[in-house]
XYZ file of C-alpha atoms in Angstrom:
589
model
C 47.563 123.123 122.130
C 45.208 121.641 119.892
C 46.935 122.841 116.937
C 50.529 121.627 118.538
C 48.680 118.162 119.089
C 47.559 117.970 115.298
C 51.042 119.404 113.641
C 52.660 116.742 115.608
C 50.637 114.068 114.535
C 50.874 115.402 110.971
C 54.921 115.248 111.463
C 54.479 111.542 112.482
C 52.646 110.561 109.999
C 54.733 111.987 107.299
C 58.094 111.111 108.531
C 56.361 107.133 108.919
C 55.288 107.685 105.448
C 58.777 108.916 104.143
C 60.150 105.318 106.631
C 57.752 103.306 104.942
C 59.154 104.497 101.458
C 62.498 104.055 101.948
C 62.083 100.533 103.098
C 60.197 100.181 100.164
C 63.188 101.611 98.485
C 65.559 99.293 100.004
C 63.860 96.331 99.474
C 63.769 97.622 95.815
C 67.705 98.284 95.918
C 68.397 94.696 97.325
C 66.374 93.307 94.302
C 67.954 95.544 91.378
C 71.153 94.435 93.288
C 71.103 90.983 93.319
C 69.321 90.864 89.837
C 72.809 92.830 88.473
C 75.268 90.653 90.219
C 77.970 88.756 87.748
C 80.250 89.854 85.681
C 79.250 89.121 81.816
C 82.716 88.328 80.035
C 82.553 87.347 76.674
C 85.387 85.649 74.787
C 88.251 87.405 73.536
C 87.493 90.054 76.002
C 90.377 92.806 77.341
C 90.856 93.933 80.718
C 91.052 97.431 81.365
C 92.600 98.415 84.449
C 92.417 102.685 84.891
C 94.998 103.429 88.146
C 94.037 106.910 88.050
C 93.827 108.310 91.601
C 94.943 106.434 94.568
C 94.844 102.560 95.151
C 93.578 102.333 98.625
C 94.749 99.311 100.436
C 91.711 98.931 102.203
C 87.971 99.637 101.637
C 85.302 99.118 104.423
C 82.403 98.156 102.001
C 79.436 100.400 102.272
C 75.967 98.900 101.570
C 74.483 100.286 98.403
C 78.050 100.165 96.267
C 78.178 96.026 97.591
C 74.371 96.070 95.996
C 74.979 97.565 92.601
C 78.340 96.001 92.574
C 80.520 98.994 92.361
C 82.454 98.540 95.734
C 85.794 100.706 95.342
C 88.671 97.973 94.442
C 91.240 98.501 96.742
C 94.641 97.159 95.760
C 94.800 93.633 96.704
C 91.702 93.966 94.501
C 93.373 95.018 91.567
C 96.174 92.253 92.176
C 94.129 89.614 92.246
C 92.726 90.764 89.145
C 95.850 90.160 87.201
C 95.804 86.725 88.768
C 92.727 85.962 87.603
C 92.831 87.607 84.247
C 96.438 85.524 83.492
C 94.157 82.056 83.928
C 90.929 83.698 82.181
C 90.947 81.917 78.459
C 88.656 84.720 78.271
C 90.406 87.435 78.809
C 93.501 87.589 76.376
C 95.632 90.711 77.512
C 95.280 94.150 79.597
C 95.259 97.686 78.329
C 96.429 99.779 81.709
C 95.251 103.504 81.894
C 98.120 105.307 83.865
C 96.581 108.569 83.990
C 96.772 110.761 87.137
C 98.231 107.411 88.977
C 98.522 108.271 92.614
C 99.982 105.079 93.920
C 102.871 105.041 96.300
C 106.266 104.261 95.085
C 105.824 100.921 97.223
C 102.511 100.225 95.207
C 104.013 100.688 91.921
C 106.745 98.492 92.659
C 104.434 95.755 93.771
C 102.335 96.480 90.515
C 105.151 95.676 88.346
C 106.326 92.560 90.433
C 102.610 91.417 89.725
C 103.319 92.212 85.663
C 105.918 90.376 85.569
C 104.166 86.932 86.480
C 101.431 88.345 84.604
C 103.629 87.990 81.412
C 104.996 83.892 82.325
C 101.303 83.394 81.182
C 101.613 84.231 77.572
C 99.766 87.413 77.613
C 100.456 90.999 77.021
C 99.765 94.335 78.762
C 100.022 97.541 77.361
C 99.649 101.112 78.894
C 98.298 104.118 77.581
C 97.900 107.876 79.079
C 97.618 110.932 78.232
C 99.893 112.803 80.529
C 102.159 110.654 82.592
C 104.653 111.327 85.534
C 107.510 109.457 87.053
C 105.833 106.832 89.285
C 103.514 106.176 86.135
C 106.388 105.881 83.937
C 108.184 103.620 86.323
C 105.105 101.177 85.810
C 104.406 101.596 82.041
C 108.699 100.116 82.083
C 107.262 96.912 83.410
C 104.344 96.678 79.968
C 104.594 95.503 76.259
C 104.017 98.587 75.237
C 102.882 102.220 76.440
C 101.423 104.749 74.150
C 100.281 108.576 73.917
C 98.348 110.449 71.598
C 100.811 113.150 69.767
C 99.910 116.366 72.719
C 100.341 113.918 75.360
C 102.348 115.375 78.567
C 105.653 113.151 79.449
C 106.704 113.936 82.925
C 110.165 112.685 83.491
C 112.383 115.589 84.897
C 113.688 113.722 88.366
C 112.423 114.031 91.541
C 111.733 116.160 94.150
C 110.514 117.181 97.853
C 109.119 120.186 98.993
C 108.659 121.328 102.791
C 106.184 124.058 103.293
C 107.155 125.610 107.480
C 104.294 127.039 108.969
C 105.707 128.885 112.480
C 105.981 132.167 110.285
C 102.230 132.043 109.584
C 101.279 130.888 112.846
C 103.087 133.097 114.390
C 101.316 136.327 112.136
C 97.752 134.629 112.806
C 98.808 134.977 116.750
C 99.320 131.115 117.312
C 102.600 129.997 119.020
C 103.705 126.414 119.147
C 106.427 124.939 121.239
C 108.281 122.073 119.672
C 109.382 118.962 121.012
C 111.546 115.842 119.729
C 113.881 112.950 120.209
C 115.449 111.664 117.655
C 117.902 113.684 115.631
C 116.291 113.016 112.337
C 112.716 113.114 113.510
C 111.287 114.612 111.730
C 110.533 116.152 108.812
C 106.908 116.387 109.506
C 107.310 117.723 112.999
C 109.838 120.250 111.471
C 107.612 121.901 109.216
C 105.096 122.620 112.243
C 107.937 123.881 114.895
C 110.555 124.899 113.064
C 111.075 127.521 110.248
C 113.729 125.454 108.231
C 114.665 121.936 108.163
C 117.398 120.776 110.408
C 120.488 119.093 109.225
C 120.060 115.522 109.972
C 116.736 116.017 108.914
C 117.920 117.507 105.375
C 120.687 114.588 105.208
C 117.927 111.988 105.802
C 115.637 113.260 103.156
C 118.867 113.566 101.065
C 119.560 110.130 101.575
C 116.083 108.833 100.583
C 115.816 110.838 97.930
C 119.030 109.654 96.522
C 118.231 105.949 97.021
C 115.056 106.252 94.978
C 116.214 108.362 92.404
C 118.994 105.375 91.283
C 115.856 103.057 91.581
C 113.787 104.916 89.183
C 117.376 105.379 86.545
C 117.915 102.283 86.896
C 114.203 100.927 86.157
C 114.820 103.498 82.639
C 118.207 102.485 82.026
C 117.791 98.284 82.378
C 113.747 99.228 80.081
C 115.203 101.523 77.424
C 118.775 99.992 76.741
C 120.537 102.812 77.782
C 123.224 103.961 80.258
C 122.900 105.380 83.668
C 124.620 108.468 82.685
C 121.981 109.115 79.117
C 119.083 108.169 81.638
C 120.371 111.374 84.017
C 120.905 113.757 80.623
C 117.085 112.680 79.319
C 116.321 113.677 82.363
C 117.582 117.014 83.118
C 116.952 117.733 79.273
C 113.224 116.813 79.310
C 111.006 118.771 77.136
C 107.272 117.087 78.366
C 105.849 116.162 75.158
C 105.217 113.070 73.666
C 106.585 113.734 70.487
C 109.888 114.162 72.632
C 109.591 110.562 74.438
C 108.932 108.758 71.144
C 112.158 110.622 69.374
C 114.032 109.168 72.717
C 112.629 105.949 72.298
C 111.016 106.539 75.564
C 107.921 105.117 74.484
C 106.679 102.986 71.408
C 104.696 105.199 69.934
C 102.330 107.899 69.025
C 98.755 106.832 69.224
C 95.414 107.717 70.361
C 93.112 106.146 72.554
C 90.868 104.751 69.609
C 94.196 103.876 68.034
C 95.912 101.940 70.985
C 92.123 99.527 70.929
C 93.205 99.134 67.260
C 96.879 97.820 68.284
C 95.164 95.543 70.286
C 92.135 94.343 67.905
C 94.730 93.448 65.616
C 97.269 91.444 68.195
C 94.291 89.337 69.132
C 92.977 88.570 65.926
C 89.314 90.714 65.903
C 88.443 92.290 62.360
C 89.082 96.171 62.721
C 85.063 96.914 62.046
C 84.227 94.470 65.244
C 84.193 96.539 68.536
C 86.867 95.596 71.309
C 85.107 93.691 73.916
C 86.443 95.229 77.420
C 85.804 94.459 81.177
C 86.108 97.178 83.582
C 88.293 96.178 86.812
C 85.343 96.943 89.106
C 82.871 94.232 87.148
C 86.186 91.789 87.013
C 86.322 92.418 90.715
C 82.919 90.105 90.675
C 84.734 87.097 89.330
C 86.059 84.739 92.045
C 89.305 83.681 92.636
C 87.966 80.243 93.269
C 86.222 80.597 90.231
C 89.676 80.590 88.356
C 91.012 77.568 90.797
C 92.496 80.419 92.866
C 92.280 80.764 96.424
C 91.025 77.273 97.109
C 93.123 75.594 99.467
C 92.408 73.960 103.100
C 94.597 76.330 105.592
C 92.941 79.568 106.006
C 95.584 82.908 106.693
C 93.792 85.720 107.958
C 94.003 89.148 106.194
C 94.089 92.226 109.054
C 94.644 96.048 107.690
C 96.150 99.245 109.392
C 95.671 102.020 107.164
C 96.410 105.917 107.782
C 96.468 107.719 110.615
C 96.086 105.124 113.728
C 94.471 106.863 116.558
C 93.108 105.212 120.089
C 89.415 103.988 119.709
C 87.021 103.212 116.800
C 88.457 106.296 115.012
C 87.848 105.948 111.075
C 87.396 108.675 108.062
C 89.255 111.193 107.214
C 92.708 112.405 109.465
C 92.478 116.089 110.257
C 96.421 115.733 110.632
C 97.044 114.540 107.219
C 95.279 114.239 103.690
C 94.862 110.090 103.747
C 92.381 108.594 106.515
C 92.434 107.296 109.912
C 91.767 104.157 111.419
C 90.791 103.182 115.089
C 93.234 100.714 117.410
C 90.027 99.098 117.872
C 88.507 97.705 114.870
C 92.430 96.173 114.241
C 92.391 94.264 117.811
C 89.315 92.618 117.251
C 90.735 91.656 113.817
C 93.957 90.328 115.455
C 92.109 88.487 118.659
C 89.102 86.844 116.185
C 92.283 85.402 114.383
C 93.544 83.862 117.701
C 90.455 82.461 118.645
C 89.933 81.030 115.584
C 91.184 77.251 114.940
C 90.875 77.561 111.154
C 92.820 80.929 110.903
C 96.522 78.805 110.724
C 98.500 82.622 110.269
C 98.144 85.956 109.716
C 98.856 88.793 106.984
C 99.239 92.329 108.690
C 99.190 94.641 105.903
C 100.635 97.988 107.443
C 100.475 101.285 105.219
C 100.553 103.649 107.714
C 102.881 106.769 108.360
C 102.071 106.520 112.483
C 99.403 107.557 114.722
C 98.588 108.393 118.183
C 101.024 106.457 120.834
C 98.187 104.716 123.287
C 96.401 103.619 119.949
C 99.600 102.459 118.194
C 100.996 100.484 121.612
C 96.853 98.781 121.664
C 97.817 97.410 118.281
C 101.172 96.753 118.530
C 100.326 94.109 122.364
C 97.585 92.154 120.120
C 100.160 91.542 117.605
C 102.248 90.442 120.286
C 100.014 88.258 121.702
C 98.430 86.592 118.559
C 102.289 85.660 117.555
C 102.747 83.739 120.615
C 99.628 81.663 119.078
C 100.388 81.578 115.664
C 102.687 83.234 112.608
C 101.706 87.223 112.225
C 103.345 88.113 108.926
C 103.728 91.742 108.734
C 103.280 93.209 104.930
C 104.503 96.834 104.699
C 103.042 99.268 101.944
C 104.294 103.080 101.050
C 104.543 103.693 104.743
C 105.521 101.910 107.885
C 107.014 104.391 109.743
C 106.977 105.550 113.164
C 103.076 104.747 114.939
C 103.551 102.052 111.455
C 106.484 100.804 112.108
C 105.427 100.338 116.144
C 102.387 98.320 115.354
C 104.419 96.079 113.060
C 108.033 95.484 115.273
C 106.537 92.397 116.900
C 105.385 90.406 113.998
C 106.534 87.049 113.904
C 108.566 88.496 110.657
C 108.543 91.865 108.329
C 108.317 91.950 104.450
C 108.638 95.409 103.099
C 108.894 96.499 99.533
C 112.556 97.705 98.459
C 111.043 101.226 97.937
C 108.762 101.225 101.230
C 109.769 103.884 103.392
C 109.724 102.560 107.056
C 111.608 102.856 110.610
C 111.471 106.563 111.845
C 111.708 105.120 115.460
C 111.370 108.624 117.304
C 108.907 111.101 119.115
C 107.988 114.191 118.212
C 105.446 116.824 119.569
C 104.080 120.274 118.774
C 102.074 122.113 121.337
C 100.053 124.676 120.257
C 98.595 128.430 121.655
C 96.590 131.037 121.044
C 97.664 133.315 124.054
C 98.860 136.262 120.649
C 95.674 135.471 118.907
C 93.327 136.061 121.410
C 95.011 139.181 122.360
C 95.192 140.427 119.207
C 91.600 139.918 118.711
C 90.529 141.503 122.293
C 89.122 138.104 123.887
C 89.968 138.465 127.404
C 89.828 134.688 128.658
C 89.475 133.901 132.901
C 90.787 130.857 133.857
C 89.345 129.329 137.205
C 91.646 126.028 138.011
C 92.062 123.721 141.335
C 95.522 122.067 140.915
C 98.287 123.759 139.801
C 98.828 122.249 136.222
C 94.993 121.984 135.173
C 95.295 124.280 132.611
C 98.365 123.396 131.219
C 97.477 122.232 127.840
C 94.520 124.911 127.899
C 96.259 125.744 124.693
C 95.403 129.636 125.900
C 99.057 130.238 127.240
C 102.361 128.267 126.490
C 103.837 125.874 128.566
C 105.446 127.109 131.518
C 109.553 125.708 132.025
C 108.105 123.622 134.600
C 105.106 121.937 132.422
C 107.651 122.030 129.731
C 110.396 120.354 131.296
C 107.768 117.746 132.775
C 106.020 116.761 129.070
C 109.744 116.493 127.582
C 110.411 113.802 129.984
C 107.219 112.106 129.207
C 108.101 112.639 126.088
C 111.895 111.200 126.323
C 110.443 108.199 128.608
C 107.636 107.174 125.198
C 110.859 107.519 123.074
C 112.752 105.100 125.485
C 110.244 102.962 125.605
C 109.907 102.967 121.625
C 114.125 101.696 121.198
C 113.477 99.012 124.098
C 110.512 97.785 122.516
C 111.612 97.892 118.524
C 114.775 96.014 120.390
C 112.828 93.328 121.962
C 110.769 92.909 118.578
C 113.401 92.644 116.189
C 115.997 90.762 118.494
C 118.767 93.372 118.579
C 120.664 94.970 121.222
C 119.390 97.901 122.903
C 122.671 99.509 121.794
C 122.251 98.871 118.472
C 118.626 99.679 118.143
C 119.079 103.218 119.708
C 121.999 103.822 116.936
C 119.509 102.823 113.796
C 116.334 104.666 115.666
C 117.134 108.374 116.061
C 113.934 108.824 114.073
C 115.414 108.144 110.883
C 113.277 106.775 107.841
C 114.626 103.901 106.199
C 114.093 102.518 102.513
C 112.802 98.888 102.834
C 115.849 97.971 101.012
C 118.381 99.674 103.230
C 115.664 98.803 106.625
C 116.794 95.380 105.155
C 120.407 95.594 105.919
C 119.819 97.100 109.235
C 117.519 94.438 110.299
C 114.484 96.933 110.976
C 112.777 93.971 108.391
C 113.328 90.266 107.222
C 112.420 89.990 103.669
C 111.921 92.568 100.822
C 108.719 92.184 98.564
C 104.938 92.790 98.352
C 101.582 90.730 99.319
C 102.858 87.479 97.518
C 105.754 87.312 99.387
C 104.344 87.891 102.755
C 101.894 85.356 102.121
C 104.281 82.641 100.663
C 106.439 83.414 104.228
C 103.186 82.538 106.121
C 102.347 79.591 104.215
C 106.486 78.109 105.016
C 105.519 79.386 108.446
C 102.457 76.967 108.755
C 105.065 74.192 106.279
C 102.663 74.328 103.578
C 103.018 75.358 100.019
C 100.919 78.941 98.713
C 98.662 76.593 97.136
C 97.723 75.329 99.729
C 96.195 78.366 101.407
C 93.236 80.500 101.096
C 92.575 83.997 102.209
C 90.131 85.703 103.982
C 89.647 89.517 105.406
C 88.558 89.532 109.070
C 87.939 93.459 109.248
C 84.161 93.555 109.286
C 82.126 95.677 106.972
C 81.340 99.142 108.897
C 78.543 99.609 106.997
C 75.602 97.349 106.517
C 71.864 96.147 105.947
C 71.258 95.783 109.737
C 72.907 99.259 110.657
C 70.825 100.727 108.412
C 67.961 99.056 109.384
C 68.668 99.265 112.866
C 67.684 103.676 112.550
C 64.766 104.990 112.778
C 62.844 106.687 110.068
C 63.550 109.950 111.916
C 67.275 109.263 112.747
C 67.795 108.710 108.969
C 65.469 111.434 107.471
C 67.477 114.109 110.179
C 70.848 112.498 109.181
C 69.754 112.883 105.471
C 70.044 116.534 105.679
C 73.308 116.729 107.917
C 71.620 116.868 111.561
C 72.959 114.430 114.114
C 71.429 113.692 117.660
C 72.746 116.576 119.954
C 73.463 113.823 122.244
C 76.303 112.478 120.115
C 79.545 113.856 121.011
C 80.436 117.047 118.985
C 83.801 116.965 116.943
C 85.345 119.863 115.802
C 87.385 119.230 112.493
C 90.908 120.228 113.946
C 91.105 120.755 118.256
C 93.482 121.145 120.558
C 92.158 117.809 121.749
C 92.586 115.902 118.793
C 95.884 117.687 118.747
C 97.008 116.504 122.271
C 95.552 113.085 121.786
C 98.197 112.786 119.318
C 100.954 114.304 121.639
C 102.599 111.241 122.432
C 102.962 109.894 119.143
C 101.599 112.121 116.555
C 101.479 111.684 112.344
C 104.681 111.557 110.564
C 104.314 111.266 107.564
C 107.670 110.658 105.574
C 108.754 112.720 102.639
C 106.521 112.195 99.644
C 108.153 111.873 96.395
C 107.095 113.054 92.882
């Protein structure tokens, strides 16, 4: 016992030690941090913007990247930037890197919108990559000029879809799914998971889409290059992806490599070749104020609120098991949404939606506080890549919808796949005993299928969410029930076409939403200034707030066993879904 007594006392004194030192190391962060802040711009200075990867739309800021100033730029971020840099006397053009640019088709669209005023300030932009597909492409059309070095890879032979089906693999492994659905055309996503090939709506729908931004992108080439609609389709479908090939299209303006492009610019702003280019990265721009630049400065406040990924019931957040982008929790949204009602000097708000759906109780939590903040003041609903089914429901009862012409929204349908492993654990010998009081408690045990009864009762649930979907989408977007159900069916829209059908009001990106809540409020876009009411998730006093122990154990991967444990993909995360789970809508490349 004595021996227990001392190790323990040995344990607390080195785990207060290893406390006191990271306090110590704080502090010492917090100092290096605020010693670093400020972005040091000298004159004649370039802006280099590198869009490789993905441009989130939102970014909860985490503690040590806010200290050493690196905080991930989401894409508001990197449009404000352009703002900024086009009333910076120091800053006298852009070089954008369009390598490995993951943007949505939505984003890209937005990004050129935001060239284009770029340019009415006198300034250029050029791109440069090394390898380059179409959605890059279809940005580097909106620049001065876009260059590769002479192996560079040029990407620009169409589009295209692919749907992997995974019953026939399920069904080897011993898992059986039963698949349910309303909504003709809903949904491609549900499809691959319960069926082993597409159905035809489904195929005409993704037809459709894929059709409507395929004459987008020709068109983009076409009105950029000079050339006809018909020599844009034979470029195309003769593409050979080298750079050597683009420059003897005239596809791009020339041959040059990276050193060489930084040359091209030295001499278009006047700097002696044997001077070094002086260049800002994004993220240190990112530290420069819009008020700073006589941006952002006027007297009526309009609240920001985000609804990114996934949208599941709670204070979800991270990663989506269902899908490869992240989740977010109803929560964190409605307290968003309700500190901008109680708020007098929130006037509006900007509800940026980029989400392909979510979890029904979650999505219906978001979609009331919209409805109730609008009865206060203007909720302006800004629509990214995806607002479609869970994104489109959160967004139906905004006092109005802007949506990018190349945002794919709508998708007003249910669909459901319940799992089993009743093969599976017969193939593997597990003999499983099921002791139940009431006759349905193990329905969605996920150890047998459905029974016709259970079946026949979660389709009606099922058919009663869907109904309750068209009535509300009707009530939103003041349409008939009748015509409602005919444009819902689960179909995805392109914000352009959503446009006709009234699924939205106005087609364009952030600017536009925000100039709509501005004449909503009868003042000018000048006249407004902006401000993100999703808190941080990750701060000083959270981190504070843990022990020495809690953070030492969490350090290495060990949580409390008290906390809940979360298993990366369960029936129960698959079930809390049922009612509304992820669709995400065709993605394009």
């Amino acid at each position: 016992m004595d021996f227990l007594r001392t190790l323990g006392g040995w344990l607390r004194t080195l785990l207060a030690v290893i406390g006191g030192l990271l306090v110590l190391g704080i502090v010492a962060l917090i100092a290096f941090g605020l010693t670093n802040r400020g972005a040091k711009i000298a004159d004649q200075s370039i802006l280099v913007m590198d869009l490789k990867g993905e441009l989130p739309e939102y970014a909860a800021s985490d503690f040590t990247t806010n200290l050493l100033g690196n905080a991930t730029l989401t894409f508001k971020d990197q449009l404000d930037n352009l703002k900024k840099a086009a009333k910076d006397n120091r800053i006298k053009g852009v070089l954008v890197k369009l390598d490995s640019l993951g943007a949505g088709w939505a984003q890209v669209q937005e990004l050129r919108d935001a060239f284009a005023e770029f340019h009415k300030s006198g300034k250029f932009a050029i791109g440069y990559s090394e390898a380059i597909n179409e959605r890059g492409y279809y940005l580097a059309l909106a620049l001065d000029n876009y260059y590769m070095p002479p192996t560079g890879f040029f990407e620009m032979n169409g589009l295209t879809t692919e749907i992997t089906h995974w019953p026939g693999l399920l069904q080897k492994l011993g898992v059986g799914v039963q698949y349910f659905r309303y909504g003709k055309y809903k949904s491609q996503s549900g499809e691959s998971l319960g069926r082993i090939a597409l159905s035809e709506p489904v195929k005409e729908m993704i037809n459709l889409n894929l059709d409507e931004e395929y004459s987008v992108f020709v068109k983009a080439v076409a009105d950029g290059k000079k050339l006809s609609v018909e020599q844009v389709k034979q470029l195309i479908d003769s593409n050979l992806p080298n750079a050597e090939w683009a420059l003897e299209h005239k596809l791009i303006d020339g041959i040059a490599y990276a050193d060489e492009v930084e040359s091209i610019i030295k001499k278009r702003i006047g700097v002696d070749a044997d001077k070094n280019l002086e260049k800002v990265k994004a993220s240190d721009y990112g530290q420069v104020a819009l008020e700073d630049m006589g941006l952002n400065k006027g007297s009526n406040k309009v609240g920001i609120v985000y609804s990114v990924g996934l949208i599941v019931a709670g204070e979800g957040g991270g990663a989506s098991p269902l899908s490869s982008g992240p989740s977010q929790g109803a929560e964190p949204i409605i307290r968003a949404l309700q500190e901008a009602g109680k708020r007098d000097d929130i006037k509006a708000v900007v509800f940026r939606v980029d989400s392909p759906g979510g979890a029904g109780l979650g999505c219906d939590l978001v979609r009331r506080a919209v409805e109730q903040l609008a009865k206060k003041k203007p909720v302006i609903v800004s629509m990214g890549n995806y607002a479609a089914s869970g994104g489109y429901w959160v967004s139906m009862d905004g006092t109005a919808i802007v949506a990018d012409p190349l945002t794919l929204t709508g998708s007003i349908g249910i669909w459901s796949v319940i799992p089993n492993v009743e093969a599976l654990n017969k193939n593997l010998a597990l003999n499983v005993e099921s002791f139940k009081r009431g006759n349905r408690a193990d329905a969605l045990s996920g150890n047998h299928p459905l029974n016709p009864e259970n079946a026949k009762i979660f389709d009606q649930e099922l058919l009663k969410s869907y109904q309750r979907f068209v009535q509300l989408a009707a009530q939103g977007r003041h349409k008939p029930l009748a015509a409602m159900q005919e444009i819902a069916q689960g179909r995805t829209w392109l914000g352009a076409h959503a446009q006709t059908l009234g699924l939205v009001d106005k087609l364009g990106g952030f600017d536009t939403a925000i100039a709509l809540a501005a004449e909503k409020i009868k003042v000018t876009p000048n006249d407004i200034s902006l401000e993100v009411l999703q808190k941080q998730e990750s701060s000083l006093g959270t981190l504070l707030g843990q022990s020495a122990t809690e953070l030492i154990l969490r350090a290495f991967g060990i949580e409390r066993t008290a906390q809940k444990f979360k298993t990366p993909l369960s029936l129960d995360l698959l079930l809390e879904h049922h009612t509304f789970p992820l669709m995400e809508p065709v993605k394009v490349d």
